[in-house]
Amino acid sequence: MKELRGEQGGMKKEGDVAAALKLFLDKKYGRLWHVVLVRGSFWMNYSHEKDASLQFRDGPYSILVWKTSDQ
Protein backbone atom coordinates (compact mmCIF):
# COMPACT_ATOMS: atom_id res chain seq x y z
CA MET A 1 0.00 0.00 0.00
CA LYS A 2 2.88 2.39 0.62
CA GLU A 3 3.90 2.23 -3.04
CA LEU A 4 0.31 2.68 -4.19
CA ARG A 5 -0.21 5.64 -1.87
CA GLY A 6 2.98 7.26 -3.10
CA GLU A 7 4.51 7.75 0.35
CA GLN A 8 7.93 8.10 -1.22
CA GLY A 9 6.87 11.19 -3.15
CA GLY A 10 3.76 12.50 -1.41
CA MET A 11 0.19 11.26 -1.04
CA LYS A 12 -1.68 10.34 -4.21
CA LYS A 13 -5.37 11.08 -4.69
CA GLU A 14 -7.66 8.33 -3.42
CA GLY A 15 -8.91 7.65 -6.96
CA ASP A 16 -5.34 7.15 -8.15
CA VAL A 17 -4.67 4.67 -5.34
CA ALA A 18 -7.81 2.67 -6.21
CA ALA A 19 -6.90 2.69 -9.93
CA ALA A 20 -3.32 1.56 -9.21
CA LEU A 21 -4.52 -1.28 -6.97
CA LYS A 22 -7.00 -2.43 -9.63
CA LEU A 23 -4.30 -2.36 -12.31
CA PHE A 24 -1.98 -4.40 -10.08
CA LEU A 25 -4.67 -7.01 -9.35
CA ASP A 26 -5.73 -7.25 -13.01
CA LYS A 27 -2.13 -7.83 -14.13
CA LYS A 28 -1.20 -10.28 -11.36
CA TYR A 29 -4.46 -12.28 -11.00
CA GLY A 30 -6.41 -11.69 -14.23
CA ARG A 31 -8.97 -9.06 -15.08
CA LEU A 32 -12.33 -8.05 -13.66
CA TRP A 33 -11.23 -6.86 -10.21
CA HIS A 34 -13.20 -4.11 -8.49
CA VAL A 35 -11.65 -1.77 -5.92
CA VAL A 36 -13.43 0.51 -3.45
CA LEU A 37 -11.54 2.83 -1.11
CA VAL A 38 -13.77 4.24 1.64
CA ARG A 39 -13.19 6.63 4.53
CA GLY A 40 -15.62 6.06 7.40
CA SER A 41 -18.56 3.66 7.66
CA PHE A 42 -19.96 1.65 4.79
CA TRP A 43 -22.47 -1.10 4.10
CA MET A 44 -22.13 -3.33 1.13
CA ASN A 45 -23.69 -6.38 -0.45
CA TYR A 46 -22.03 -7.93 -3.49
CA SER A 47 -21.23 -11.14 -5.34
CA HIS A 48 -17.73 -12.36 -6.18
CA GLU A 49 -15.84 -15.37 -7.42
CA LYS A 50 -14.93 -17.99 -4.82
CA ASP A 51 -11.87 -16.98 -2.75
CA ALA A 52 -11.64 -13.64 -4.60
CA SER A 53 -12.73 -11.04 -2.04
CA LEU A 54 -10.69 -9.09 0.48
CA GLN A 55 -11.43 -6.26 2.90
CA PHE A 56 -8.76 -4.53 4.97
CA ARG A 57 -7.97 -1.22 6.69
CA ASP A 58 -5.09 1.10 6.00
CA GLY A 59 -5.04 4.17 8.21
CA PRO A 60 -8.42 5.93 7.94
CA TYR A 61 -9.42 3.89 4.87
CA SER A 62 -11.27 0.64 4.36
CA ILE A 63 -10.24 -1.05 1.13
CA LEU A 64 -12.53 -3.59 -0.49
CA VAL A 65 -11.48 -5.66 -3.50
CA TRP A 66 -13.32 -8.45 -5.26
CA LYS A 67 -13.30 -10.25 -8.58
CA THR A 68 -16.31 -11.03 -10.73
CA SER A 69 -16.61 -13.65 -13.43
CA ASP A 70 -16.32 -12.72 -17.09
CA GLN A 71 -18.98 -15.28 -18.01
Tab-separated table of N, CA and C in Angstrom:
chain	number	residue	atom	x	y	z
A	1	MET	N	0.823	-1.191	0.000
A	1	MET	CA	0.000	0.000	0.000
A	1	MET	C	0.865	1.252	0.000
A	2	LYS	N	2.036	1.200	0.601
A	2	LYS	CA	2.881	2.394	0.621
A	2	LYS	C	3.235	2.836	-0.791
A	3	GLU	N	3.578	1.876	-1.655
A	3	GLU	CA	3.898	2.226	-3.041
A	3	GLU	C	2.683	2.796	-3.752
A	4	LEU	N	1.527	2.203	-3.535
A	4	LEU	CA	0.312	2.682	-4.192
A	4	LEU	C	-0.072	4.068	-3.712
A	5	ARG	N	0.129	4.328	-2.421
A	5	ARG	CA	-0.207	5.644	-1.869
A	5	ARG	C	0.790	6.705	-2.286
A	6	GLY	N	1.973	6.304	-2.696
A	6	GLY	CA	2.983	7.260	-3.100
A	6	GLY	C	3.689	7.909	-1.933
A	7	GLU	N	3.881	7.170	-0.841
A	7	GLU	CA	4.510	7.747	0.346
A	7	GLU	C	5.933	8.220	0.085
A	8	GLN	N	6.575	7.653	-0.923
A	8	GLN	CA	7.934	8.096	-1.217
A	8	GLN	C	7.940	9.509	-1.779
A	9	GLY	N	6.880	9.878	-2.514
A	9	GLY	CA	6.870	11.189	-3.149
A	9	GLY	C	5.627	11.998	-2.859
A	10	GLY	N	4.968	11.755	-1.743
A	10	GLY	CA	3.761	12.501	-1.411
A	10	GLY	C	2.515	11.678	-1.660
A	11	MET	N	1.448	12.009	-0.965
A	11	MET	CA	0.188	11.264	-1.036
A	11	MET	C	-0.473	11.419	-2.398
A	12	LYS	N	-0.910	10.312	-2.962
A	12	LYS	CA	-1.675	10.343	-4.207
A	12	LYS	C	-3.145	10.539	-3.875
A	13	LYS	N	-3.920	10.958	-4.863
A	13	LYS	CA	-5.365	11.076	-4.685
A	13	LYS	C	-5.953	9.683	-4.480
A	14	GLU	N	-7.034	9.625	-3.711
A	14	GLU	CA	-7.659	8.334	-3.424
A	14	GLU	C	-8.025	7.586	-4.704
A	15	GLY	N	-8.549	8.294	-5.693
A	15	GLY	CA	-8.912	7.653	-6.960
A	15	GLY	C	-7.716	7.042	-7.664
A	16	ASP	N	-6.562	7.688	-7.548
A	16	ASP	CA	-5.343	7.151	-8.150
A	16	ASP	C	-4.883	5.888	-7.434
A	17	VAL	N	-5.044	5.861	-6.111
A	17	VAL	CA	-4.673	4.675	-5.336
A	17	VAL	C	-5.568	3.504	-5.733
A	18	ALA	N	-6.872	3.730	-5.822
A	18	ALA	CA	-7.806	2.669	-6.214
A	18	ALA	C	-7.492	2.170	-7.621
A	19	ALA	N	-7.209	3.075	-8.541
A	19	ALA	CA	-6.898	2.694	-9.926
A	19	ALA	C	-5.602	1.884	-9.991
A	20	ALA	N	-4.597	2.284	-9.216
A	20	ALA	CA	-3.323	1.565	-9.214
A	20	ALA	C	-3.484	0.167	-8.629
A	21	LEU	N	-4.283	0.032	-7.570
A	21	LEU	CA	-4.519	-1.279	-6.974
A	21	LEU	C	-5.267	-2.178	-7.947
A	22	LYS	N	-6.267	-1.650	-8.632
A	22	LYS	CA	-7.003	-2.435	-9.631
A	22	LYS	C	-6.074	-2.895	-10.751
A	23	LEU	N	-5.235	-2.012	-11.249
A	23	LEU	CA	-4.298	-2.360	-12.313
A	23	LEU	C	-3.354	-3.474	-11.857
A	24	PHE	N	-2.848	-3.369	-10.629
A	24	PHE	CA	-1.977	-4.405	-10.076
A	24	PHE	C	-2.699	-5.754	-10.020
A	25	LEU	N	-3.914	-5.762	-9.476
A	25	LEU	CA	-4.672	-7.013	-9.352
A	25	LEU	C	-4.998	-7.606	-10.716
A	26	ASP	N	-5.418	-6.764	-11.667
A	26	ASP	CA	-5.734	-7.246	-13.013
A	26	ASP	C	-4.513	-7.895	-13.667
A	27	LYS	N	-3.354	-7.280	-13.517
A	27	LYS	CA	-2.133	-7.825	-14.128
A	27	LYS	C	-1.675	-9.105	-13.440
A	28	LYS	N	-1.735	-9.131	-12.115
A	28	LYS	CA	-1.205	-10.276	-11.362
A	28	LYS	C	-2.166	-11.469	-11.335
A	29	TYR	N	-3.491	-11.206	-11.213
A	29	TYR	CA	-4.456	-12.284	-11.005
A	29	TYR	C	-5.524	-12.383	-12.081
A	30	GLY	N	-5.391	-11.667	-13.176
A	30	GLY	CA	-6.407	-11.686	-14.225
A	30	GLY	C	-7.399	-10.556	-14.030
A	31	ARG	N	-8.103	-10.239	-15.097
A	31	ARG	CA	-8.969	-9.057	-15.081
A	31	ARG	C	-10.281	-9.246	-14.320
A	32	LEU	N	-11.011	-8.167	-14.270
A	32	LEU	CA	-12.333	-8.051	-13.655
A	32	LEU	C	-12.299	-7.900	-12.135
A	33	TRP	N	-11.275	-7.230	-11.625
A	33	TRP	CA	-11.230	-6.858	-10.211
A	33	TRP	C	-11.922	-5.524	-10.018
A	34	HIS	N	-12.538	-5.362	-8.875
A	34	HIS	CA	-13.203	-4.114	-8.494
A	34	HIS	C	-12.552	-3.643	-7.198
A	35	VAL	N	-12.326	-2.342	-7.090
A	35	VAL	CA	-11.655	-1.774	-5.924
A	35	VAL	C	-12.467	-0.595	-5.401
A	36	VAL	N	-12.737	-0.607	-4.108
A	36	VAL	CA	-13.427	0.510	-3.452
A	36	VAL	C	-12.555	0.952	-2.284
A	37	LEU	N	-12.312	2.239	-2.204
A	37	LEU	CA	-11.539	2.832	-1.114
A	37	LEU	C	-12.481	3.787	-0.389
A	38	VAL	N	-12.744	3.506	0.895
A	38	VAL	CA	-13.767	4.236	1.644
A	38	VAL	C	-13.158	4.809	2.919
A	39	ARG	N	-13.565	6.019	3.254
A	39	ARG	CA	-13.188	6.631	4.527
A	39	ARG	C	-14.461	6.681	5.369
A	40	GLY	N	-14.437	6.055	6.551
A	40	GLY	CA	-15.622	6.057	7.398
A	40	GLY	C	-16.426	4.772	7.259
A	41	SER	N	-17.681	4.833	7.669
A	41	SER	CA	-18.557	3.658	7.665
A	41	SER	C	-19.058	3.342	6.266
A	42	PHE	N	-19.375	2.070	6.061
A	42	PHE	CA	-19.964	1.645	4.793
A	42	PHE	C	-20.762	0.371	5.026
A	43	TRP	N	-21.695	0.136	4.142
A	43	TRP	CA	-22.470	-1.099	4.103
A	43	TRP	C	-22.435	-1.551	2.664
A	44	MET	N	-22.290	-2.847	2.486
A	44	MET	CA	-22.126	-3.331	1.126
A	44	MET	C	-22.664	-4.743	1.016
A	45	ASN	N	-23.213	-5.052	-0.137
A	45	ASN	CA	-23.691	-6.385	-0.452
A	45	ASN	C	-23.294	-6.643	-1.894
A	46	TYR	N	-22.533	-7.701	-2.143
A	46	TYR	CA	-22.028	-7.933	-3.494
A	46	TYR	C	-21.756	-9.412	-3.714
A	47	SER	N	-21.583	-9.775	-4.960
A	47	SER	CA	-21.228	-11.141	-5.344
A	47	SER	C	-19.804	-11.137	-5.879
A	48	HIS	N	-19.111	-12.261	-5.702
A	48	HIS	CA	-17.733	-12.356	-6.176
A	48	HIS	C	-17.398	-13.809	-6.455
A	49	GLU	N	-16.308	-14.020	-7.180
A	49	GLU	CA	-15.836	-15.368	-7.416
A	49	GLU	C	-15.335	-15.971	-6.105
A	50	LYS	N	-15.377	-17.286	-6.023
A	50	LYS	CA	-14.929	-17.986	-4.823
A	50	LYS	C	-13.479	-17.614	-4.502
A	51	ASP	N	-13.213	-17.329	-3.246
A	51	ASP	CA	-11.873	-16.976	-2.755
A	51	ASP	C	-11.280	-15.758	-3.456
A	52	ALA	N	-12.126	-14.827	-3.889
A	52	ALA	CA	-11.638	-13.638	-4.604
A	52	ALA	C	-12.264	-12.371	-4.035
A	53	SER	N	-12.206	-12.232	-2.710
A	53	SER	CA	-12.727	-11.045	-2.044
A	53	SER	C	-11.852	-10.755	-0.830
A	54	LEU	N	-11.548	-9.478	-0.628
A	54	LEU	CA	-10.691	-9.090	0.482
A	54	LEU	C	-11.100	-7.713	0.968
A	55	GLN	N	-11.169	-7.558	2.281
A	55	GLN	CA	-11.430	-6.256	2.896
A	55	GLN	C	-10.355	-6.043	3.948
A	56	PHE	N	-9.769	-4.838	3.963
A	56	PHE	CA	-8.762	-4.528	4.972
A	56	PHE	C	-8.742	-3.031	5.235
A	57	ARG	N	-8.080	-2.637	6.319
A	57	ARG	CA	-7.969	-1.223	6.693
A	57	ARG	C	-6.531	-0.780	6.517
A	58	ASP	N	-6.391	0.473	6.109
A	58	ASP	CA	-5.086	1.102	5.998
A	58	ASP	C	-5.253	2.544	6.444
A	59	GLY	N	-4.826	2.828	7.666
A	59	GLY	CA	-5.044	4.168	8.209
A	59	GLY	C	-6.529	4.442	8.331
A	60	PRO	N	-6.998	5.583	7.828
A	60	PRO	CA	-8.415	5.927	7.939
A	60	PRO	C	-9.291	5.263	6.875
A	61	TYR	N	-8.696	4.456	6.008
A	61	TYR	CA	-9.419	3.893	4.869
A	61	TYR	C	-9.769	2.426	5.068
A	62	SER	N	-10.918	2.045	4.541
A	62	SER	CA	-11.270	0.645	4.357
A	62	SER	C	-11.119	0.386	2.869
A	63	ILE	N	-10.451	-0.703	2.523
A	63	ILE	CA	-10.244	-1.052	1.126
A	63	ILE	C	-10.947	-2.371	0.888
A	64	LEU	N	-11.786	-2.391	-0.132
A	64	LEU	CA	-12.528	-3.590	-0.494
A	64	LEU	C	-12.154	-3.953	-1.920
A	65	VAL	N	-11.784	-5.198	-2.144
A	65	VAL	CA	-11.482	-5.662	-3.495
A	65	VAL	C	-12.187	-6.987	-3.713
A	66	TRP	N	-12.691	-7.189	-4.916
A	66	TRP	CA	-13.319	-8.453	-5.258
A	66	TRP	C	-13.271	-8.641	-6.758
A	67	LYS	N	-13.363	-9.891	-7.161
A	67	LYS	CA	-13.297	-10.247	-8.575
A	67	LYS	C	-14.626	-10.851	-8.992
A	68	THR	N	-15.092	-10.451	-10.169
A	68	THR	CA	-16.305	-11.034	-10.728
A	68	THR	C	-15.950	-11.870	-11.945
A	69	SER	N	-16.825	-12.766	-12.290
A	69	SER	CA	-16.615	-13.649	-13.429
A	69	SER	C	-16.821	-12.897	-14.736
A	70	ASP	N	-16.123	-13.319	-15.774
A	70	ASP	CA	-16.324	-12.716	-17.093
A	70	ASP	C	-17.308	-13.526	-17.927
A	71	GLN	N	-18.001	-14.456	-17.282
A	71	GLN	CA	-18.978	-15.275	-18.009
A	71	GLN	C	-20.377	-14.907	-17.639
